[in-house]
XYZ file of C-alpha atoms in Angstrom:
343
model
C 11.374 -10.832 -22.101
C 11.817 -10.097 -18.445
C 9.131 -8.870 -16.231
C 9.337 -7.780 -12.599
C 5.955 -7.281 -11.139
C 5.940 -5.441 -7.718
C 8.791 -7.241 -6.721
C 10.058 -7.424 -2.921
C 12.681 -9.066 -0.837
C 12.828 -9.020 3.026
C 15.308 -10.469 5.120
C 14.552 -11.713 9.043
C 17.840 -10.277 10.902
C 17.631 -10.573 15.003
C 13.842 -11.891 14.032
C 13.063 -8.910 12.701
C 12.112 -8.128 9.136
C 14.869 -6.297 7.164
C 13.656 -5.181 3.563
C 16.208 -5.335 0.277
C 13.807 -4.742 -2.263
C 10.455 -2.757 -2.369
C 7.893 -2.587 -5.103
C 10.440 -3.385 -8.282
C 8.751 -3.050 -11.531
C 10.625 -3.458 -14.342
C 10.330 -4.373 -18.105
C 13.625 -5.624 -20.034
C 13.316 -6.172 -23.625
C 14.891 -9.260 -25.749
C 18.022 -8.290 -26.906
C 18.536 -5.919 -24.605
C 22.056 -5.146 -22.465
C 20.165 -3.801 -19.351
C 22.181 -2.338 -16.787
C 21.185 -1.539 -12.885
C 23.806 0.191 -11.280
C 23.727 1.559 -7.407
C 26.194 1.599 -4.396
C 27.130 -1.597 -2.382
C 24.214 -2.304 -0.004
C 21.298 -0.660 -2.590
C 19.946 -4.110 -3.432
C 21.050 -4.276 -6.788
C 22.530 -7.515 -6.196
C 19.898 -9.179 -4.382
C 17.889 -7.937 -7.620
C 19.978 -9.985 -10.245
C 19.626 -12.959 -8.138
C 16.413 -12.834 -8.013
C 15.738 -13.054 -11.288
C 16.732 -16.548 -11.624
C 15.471 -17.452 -8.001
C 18.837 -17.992 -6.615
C 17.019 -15.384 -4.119
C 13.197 -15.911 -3.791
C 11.254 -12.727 -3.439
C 9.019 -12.234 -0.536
C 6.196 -10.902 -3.065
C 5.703 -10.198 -6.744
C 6.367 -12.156 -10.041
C 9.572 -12.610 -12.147
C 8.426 -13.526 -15.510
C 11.080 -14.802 -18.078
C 10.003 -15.083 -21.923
C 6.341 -15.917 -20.478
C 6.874 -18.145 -17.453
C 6.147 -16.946 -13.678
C 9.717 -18.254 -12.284
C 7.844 -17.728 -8.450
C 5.362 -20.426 -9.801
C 7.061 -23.261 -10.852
C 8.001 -26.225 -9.137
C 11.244 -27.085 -7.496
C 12.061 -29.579 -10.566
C 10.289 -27.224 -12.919
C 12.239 -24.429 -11.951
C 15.418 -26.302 -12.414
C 14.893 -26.723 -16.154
C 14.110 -23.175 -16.596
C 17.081 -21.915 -14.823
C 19.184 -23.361 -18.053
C 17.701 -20.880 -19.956
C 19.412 -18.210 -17.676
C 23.339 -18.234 -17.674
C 24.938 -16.367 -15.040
C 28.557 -14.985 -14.047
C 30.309 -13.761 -11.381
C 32.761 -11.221 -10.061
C 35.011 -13.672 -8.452
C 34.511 -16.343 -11.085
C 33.310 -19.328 -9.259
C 35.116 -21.965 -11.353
C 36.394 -25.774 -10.053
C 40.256 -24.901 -9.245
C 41.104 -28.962 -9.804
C 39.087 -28.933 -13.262
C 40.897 -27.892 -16.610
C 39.061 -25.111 -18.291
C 37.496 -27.280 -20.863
C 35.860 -29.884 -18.185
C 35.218 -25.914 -16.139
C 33.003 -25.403 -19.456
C 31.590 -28.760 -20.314
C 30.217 -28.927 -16.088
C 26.845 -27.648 -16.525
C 26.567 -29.940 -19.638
C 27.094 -33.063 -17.335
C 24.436 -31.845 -15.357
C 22.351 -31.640 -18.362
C 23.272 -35.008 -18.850
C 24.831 -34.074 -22.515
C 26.691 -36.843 -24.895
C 30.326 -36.872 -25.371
C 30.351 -35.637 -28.966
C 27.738 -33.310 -28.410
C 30.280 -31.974 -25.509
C 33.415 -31.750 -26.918
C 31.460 -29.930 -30.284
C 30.048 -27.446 -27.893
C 33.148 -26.532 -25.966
C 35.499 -26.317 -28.639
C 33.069 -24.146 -30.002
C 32.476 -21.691 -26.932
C 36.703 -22.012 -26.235
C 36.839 -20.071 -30.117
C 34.169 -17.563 -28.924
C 35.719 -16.473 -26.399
C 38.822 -16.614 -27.530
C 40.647 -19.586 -24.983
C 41.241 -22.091 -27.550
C 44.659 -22.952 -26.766
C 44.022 -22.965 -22.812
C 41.518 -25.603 -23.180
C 44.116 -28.021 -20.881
C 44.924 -25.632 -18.451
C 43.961 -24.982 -15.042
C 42.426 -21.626 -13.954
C 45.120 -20.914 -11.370
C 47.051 -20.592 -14.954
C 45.303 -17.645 -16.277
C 44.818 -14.099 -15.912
C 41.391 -12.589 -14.020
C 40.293 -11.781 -17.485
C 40.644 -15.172 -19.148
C 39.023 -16.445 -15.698
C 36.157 -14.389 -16.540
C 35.887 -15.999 -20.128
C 35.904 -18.986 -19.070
C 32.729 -17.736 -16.504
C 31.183 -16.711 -20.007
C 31.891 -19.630 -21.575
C 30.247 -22.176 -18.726
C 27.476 -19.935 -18.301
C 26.740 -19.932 -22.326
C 27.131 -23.844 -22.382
C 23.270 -24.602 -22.214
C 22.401 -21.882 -25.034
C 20.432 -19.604 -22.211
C 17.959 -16.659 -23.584
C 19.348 -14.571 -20.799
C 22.876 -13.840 -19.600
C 23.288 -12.209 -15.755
C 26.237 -10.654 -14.938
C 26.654 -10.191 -11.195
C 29.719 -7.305 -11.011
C 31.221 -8.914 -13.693
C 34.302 -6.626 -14.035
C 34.983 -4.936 -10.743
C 37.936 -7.524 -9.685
C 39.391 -6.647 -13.618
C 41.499 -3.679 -13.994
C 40.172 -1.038 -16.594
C 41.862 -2.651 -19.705
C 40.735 -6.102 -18.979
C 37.328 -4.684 -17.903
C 37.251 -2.953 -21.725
C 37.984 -6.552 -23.531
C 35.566 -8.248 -21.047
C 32.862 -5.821 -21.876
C 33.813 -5.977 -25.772
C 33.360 -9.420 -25.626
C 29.938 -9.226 -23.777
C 28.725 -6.824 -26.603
C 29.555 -8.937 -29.351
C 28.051 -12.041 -27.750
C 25.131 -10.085 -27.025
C 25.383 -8.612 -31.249
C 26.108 -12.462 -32.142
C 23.577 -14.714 -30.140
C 20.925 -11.925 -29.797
C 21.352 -12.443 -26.272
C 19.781 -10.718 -23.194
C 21.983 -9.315 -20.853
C 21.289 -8.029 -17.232
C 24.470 -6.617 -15.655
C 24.822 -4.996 -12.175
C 27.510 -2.430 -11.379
C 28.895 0.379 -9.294
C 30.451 2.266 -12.256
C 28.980 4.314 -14.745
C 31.734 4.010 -17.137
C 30.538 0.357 -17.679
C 26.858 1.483 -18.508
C 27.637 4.259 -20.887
C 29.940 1.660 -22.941
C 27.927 -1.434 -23.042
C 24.177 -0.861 -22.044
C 20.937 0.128 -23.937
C 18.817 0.968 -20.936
C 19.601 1.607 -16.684
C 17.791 1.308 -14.216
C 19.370 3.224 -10.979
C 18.989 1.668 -7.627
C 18.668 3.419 -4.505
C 17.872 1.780 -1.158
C 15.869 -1.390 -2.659
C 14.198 1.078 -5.247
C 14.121 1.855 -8.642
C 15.004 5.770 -8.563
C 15.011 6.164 -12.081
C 15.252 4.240 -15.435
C 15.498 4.727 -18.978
C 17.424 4.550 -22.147
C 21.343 5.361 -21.651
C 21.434 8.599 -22.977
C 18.320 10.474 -21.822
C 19.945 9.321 -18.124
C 23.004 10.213 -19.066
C 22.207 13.299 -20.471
C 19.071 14.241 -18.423
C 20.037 12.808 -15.193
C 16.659 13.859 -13.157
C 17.861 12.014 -9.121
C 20.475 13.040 -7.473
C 22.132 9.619 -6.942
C 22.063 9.491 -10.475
C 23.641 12.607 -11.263
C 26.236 11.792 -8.651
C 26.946 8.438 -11.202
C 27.155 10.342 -14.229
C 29.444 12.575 -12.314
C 31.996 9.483 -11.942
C 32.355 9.461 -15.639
C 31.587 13.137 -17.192
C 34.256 14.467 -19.729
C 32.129 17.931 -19.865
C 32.714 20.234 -16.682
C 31.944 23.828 -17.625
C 34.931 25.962 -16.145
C 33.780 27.955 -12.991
C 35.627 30.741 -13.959
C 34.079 31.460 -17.284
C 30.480 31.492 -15.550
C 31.473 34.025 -12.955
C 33.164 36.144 -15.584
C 29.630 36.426 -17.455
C 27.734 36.574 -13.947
C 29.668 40.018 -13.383
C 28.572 41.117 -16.489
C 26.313 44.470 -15.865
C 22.497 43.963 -16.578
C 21.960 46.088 -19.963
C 25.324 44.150 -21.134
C 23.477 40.876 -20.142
C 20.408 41.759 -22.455
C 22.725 41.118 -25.590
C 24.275 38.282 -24.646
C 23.166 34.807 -24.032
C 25.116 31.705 -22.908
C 23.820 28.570 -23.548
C 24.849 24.590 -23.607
C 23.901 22.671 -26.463
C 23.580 18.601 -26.164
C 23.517 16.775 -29.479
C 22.769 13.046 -29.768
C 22.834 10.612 -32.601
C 23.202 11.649 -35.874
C 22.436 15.183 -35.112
C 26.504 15.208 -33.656
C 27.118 15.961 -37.287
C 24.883 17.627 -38.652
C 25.405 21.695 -39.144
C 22.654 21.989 -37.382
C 23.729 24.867 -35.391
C 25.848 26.402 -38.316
C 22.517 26.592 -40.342
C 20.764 28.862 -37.478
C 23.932 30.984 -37.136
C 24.149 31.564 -40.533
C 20.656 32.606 -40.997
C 20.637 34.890 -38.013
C 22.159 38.417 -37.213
C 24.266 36.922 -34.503
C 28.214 36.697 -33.560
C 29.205 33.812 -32.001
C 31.889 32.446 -29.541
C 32.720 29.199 -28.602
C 33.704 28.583 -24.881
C 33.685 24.969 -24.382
C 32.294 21.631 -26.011
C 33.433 17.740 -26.571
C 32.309 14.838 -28.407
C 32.184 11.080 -26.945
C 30.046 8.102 -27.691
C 27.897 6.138 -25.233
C 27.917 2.137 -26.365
C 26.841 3.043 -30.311
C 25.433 6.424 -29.877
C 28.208 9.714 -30.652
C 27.373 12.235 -28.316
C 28.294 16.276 -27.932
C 28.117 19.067 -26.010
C 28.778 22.867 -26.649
C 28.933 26.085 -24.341
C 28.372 28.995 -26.667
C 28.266 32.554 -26.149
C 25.612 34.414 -28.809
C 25.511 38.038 -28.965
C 22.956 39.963 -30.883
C 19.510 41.546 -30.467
C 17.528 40.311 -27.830
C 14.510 38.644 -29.956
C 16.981 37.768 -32.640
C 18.943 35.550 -29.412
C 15.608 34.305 -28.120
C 14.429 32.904 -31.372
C 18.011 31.315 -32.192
C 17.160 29.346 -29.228
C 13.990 28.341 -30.145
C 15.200 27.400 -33.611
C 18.087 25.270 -32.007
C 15.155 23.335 -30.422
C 13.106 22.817 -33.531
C 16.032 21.339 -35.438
C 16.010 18.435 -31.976
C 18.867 20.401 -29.692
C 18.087 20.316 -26.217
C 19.512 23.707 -25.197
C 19.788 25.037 -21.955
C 20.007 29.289 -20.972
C 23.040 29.122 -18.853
C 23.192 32.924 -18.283
């Protein structure tokens, strides 16, 4: 759906040559809710404007559904850039317009009839949920029903694509949660592709499929959700995942086994568990226990959910004979537990 070929973006600052982006490849699927998340100043969003050319790259191709966006004419351009809705963190919309002319705007442009307007914004006011503000004026409503009505305009011309430029940060957390609910279904409803940018990892693990991490104009890592979630291989992205982590292993119970004397240690084993999917409830681990010679004591574990996906995590402390413990943990990672030997 979208492809970024070697993409890079230079700026000329005190006539010297200032780079924002360097070498960006990346593939986002239709129907996707992609997110790229990095720290103010990464380039993440000089990226998202990119891909509709509100930023022209210095070098490389942005392909959308099959056409080279860096090829097109000025007037050519234009028409594809309907395809591609866009909103913002600060909302952009016309203070002396009510919220239904705010909406019907880029239909103007598009040089749209009357009835075919008034269908199409009564329509987008009851997906969003702002039919009865339709005669107000945005200096009337809360930052989140500002931010609808940014959805709203930006879905007017039925775009394949949906870019959301920090779309939450000036929302508090509850607003941000309704904001983002309303994102996913749109995205469930319309089959939508979405393209967010964002400082906060809580916003990727609720709403995105697949990240992409930014770190000084590149691409650091990327992947599905989970296995970066999870698996976190960079240490900017572990420093993310950090920001939202309801699993931190007491450092007390790790030094208590670390005293342990080394014949003890040969009996005992202390390892994490991660489950993912359906595997969250499955008696996975229960069957190995069960089948093995082993006691078992557990030290510290959750369960959460990441957009669709129930996740869970388990410290465990095994004791038994040694071969007995090392082929539990091989068995753990037949039945698809990634298992890690803490100690």
């Amino acid at each position: 759906m979208i492809h970024l070929q070697n993409l890079q973006k230079e700026y000329i600052v005190n006539k010297k040559s200032v780079p924002a982006l360097k070498q960006i490849d990346l593939t986002i699927e239709k129907g996707q809710i992609f997110g790229i998340i990095g720290h103010s100043g990464a380039g993440k969003s000089t990226l998202i404007r990119c891909i509709n050319l509100l930023e022209e790259p210095t070098q490389g191709s942005v392909i959308v559904d099959g056409v080279d966006l860096t090829r097109l004419s000025k007037k050519a351009l234009q028409e594809e850039r309907r395809h591609i809705g866009m909103i913002f963190q600060h909302f952009n919309l016309l203070s002396s317009a009510t919220i239904f002319e705010n909406i019907a705007f880029p239909l103007r442009l598009a040089k749209k009839d009357k009835g075919e307007i008034d269908r199409k914004v009564t329509e987008l006011l009851e997906l969003v949920g702002l039919t009865e503000h339709r005669n107000k004026y945005p200096a009337q409503l809360s930052g989140g029903q500002k931010q609808r009505v940014g959805i709203a305009r930006a879905l007017a011309n039925d775009p394949k694509v949906l870019l959301c430029d920090e779309a939450t940060s000036a929302l508090d957390p509850m607003t941000t949660q309704s904001i983002l609910k309303l994102l996913a279904d749109i995205n469930k409803k319309l089959g939508l592709t979405i393209v967010l940018i964002t400082h906060e990892m809580q916003v990727i693990r609720d709403i995105c499929d697949r990240v992409a991490v930014i770190d000084g104009g590149y691409i650091v890592e990327d992947g599905p959700v989970a296995e970066v979630f999870l698996s976190p291989q960079q240490p900017i992205t572990k420093e993310f995942v950090a920001q939202v982590s309801d699993f931190e292993i007491p450092a007390e119970l790790l030094a208590s086994y670390g005293r342990m004397a080394t014949d003890e240690r040969a009996n005992h084993r202390v390892v994490q568990v991660s489950f993912l999917g359906d595997t969250t409830f499955q008696p996975l681990m229960f069957e190995v226990l069960h089948s093995e010679d082993l006691t078992f004591n557990i030290l510290h574990g959750t369960i959460s959910r990441m957009k669709d996906t129930p996740y869970g995590r388990l410290v465990i402390e095994l004791q038994g004979d040694k071969a007995v413990l090392d082929r539990s943990v091989e068995l753990f990672r037949e039945r698809g537990l990634d298992v890690e030997v803490m100690l």
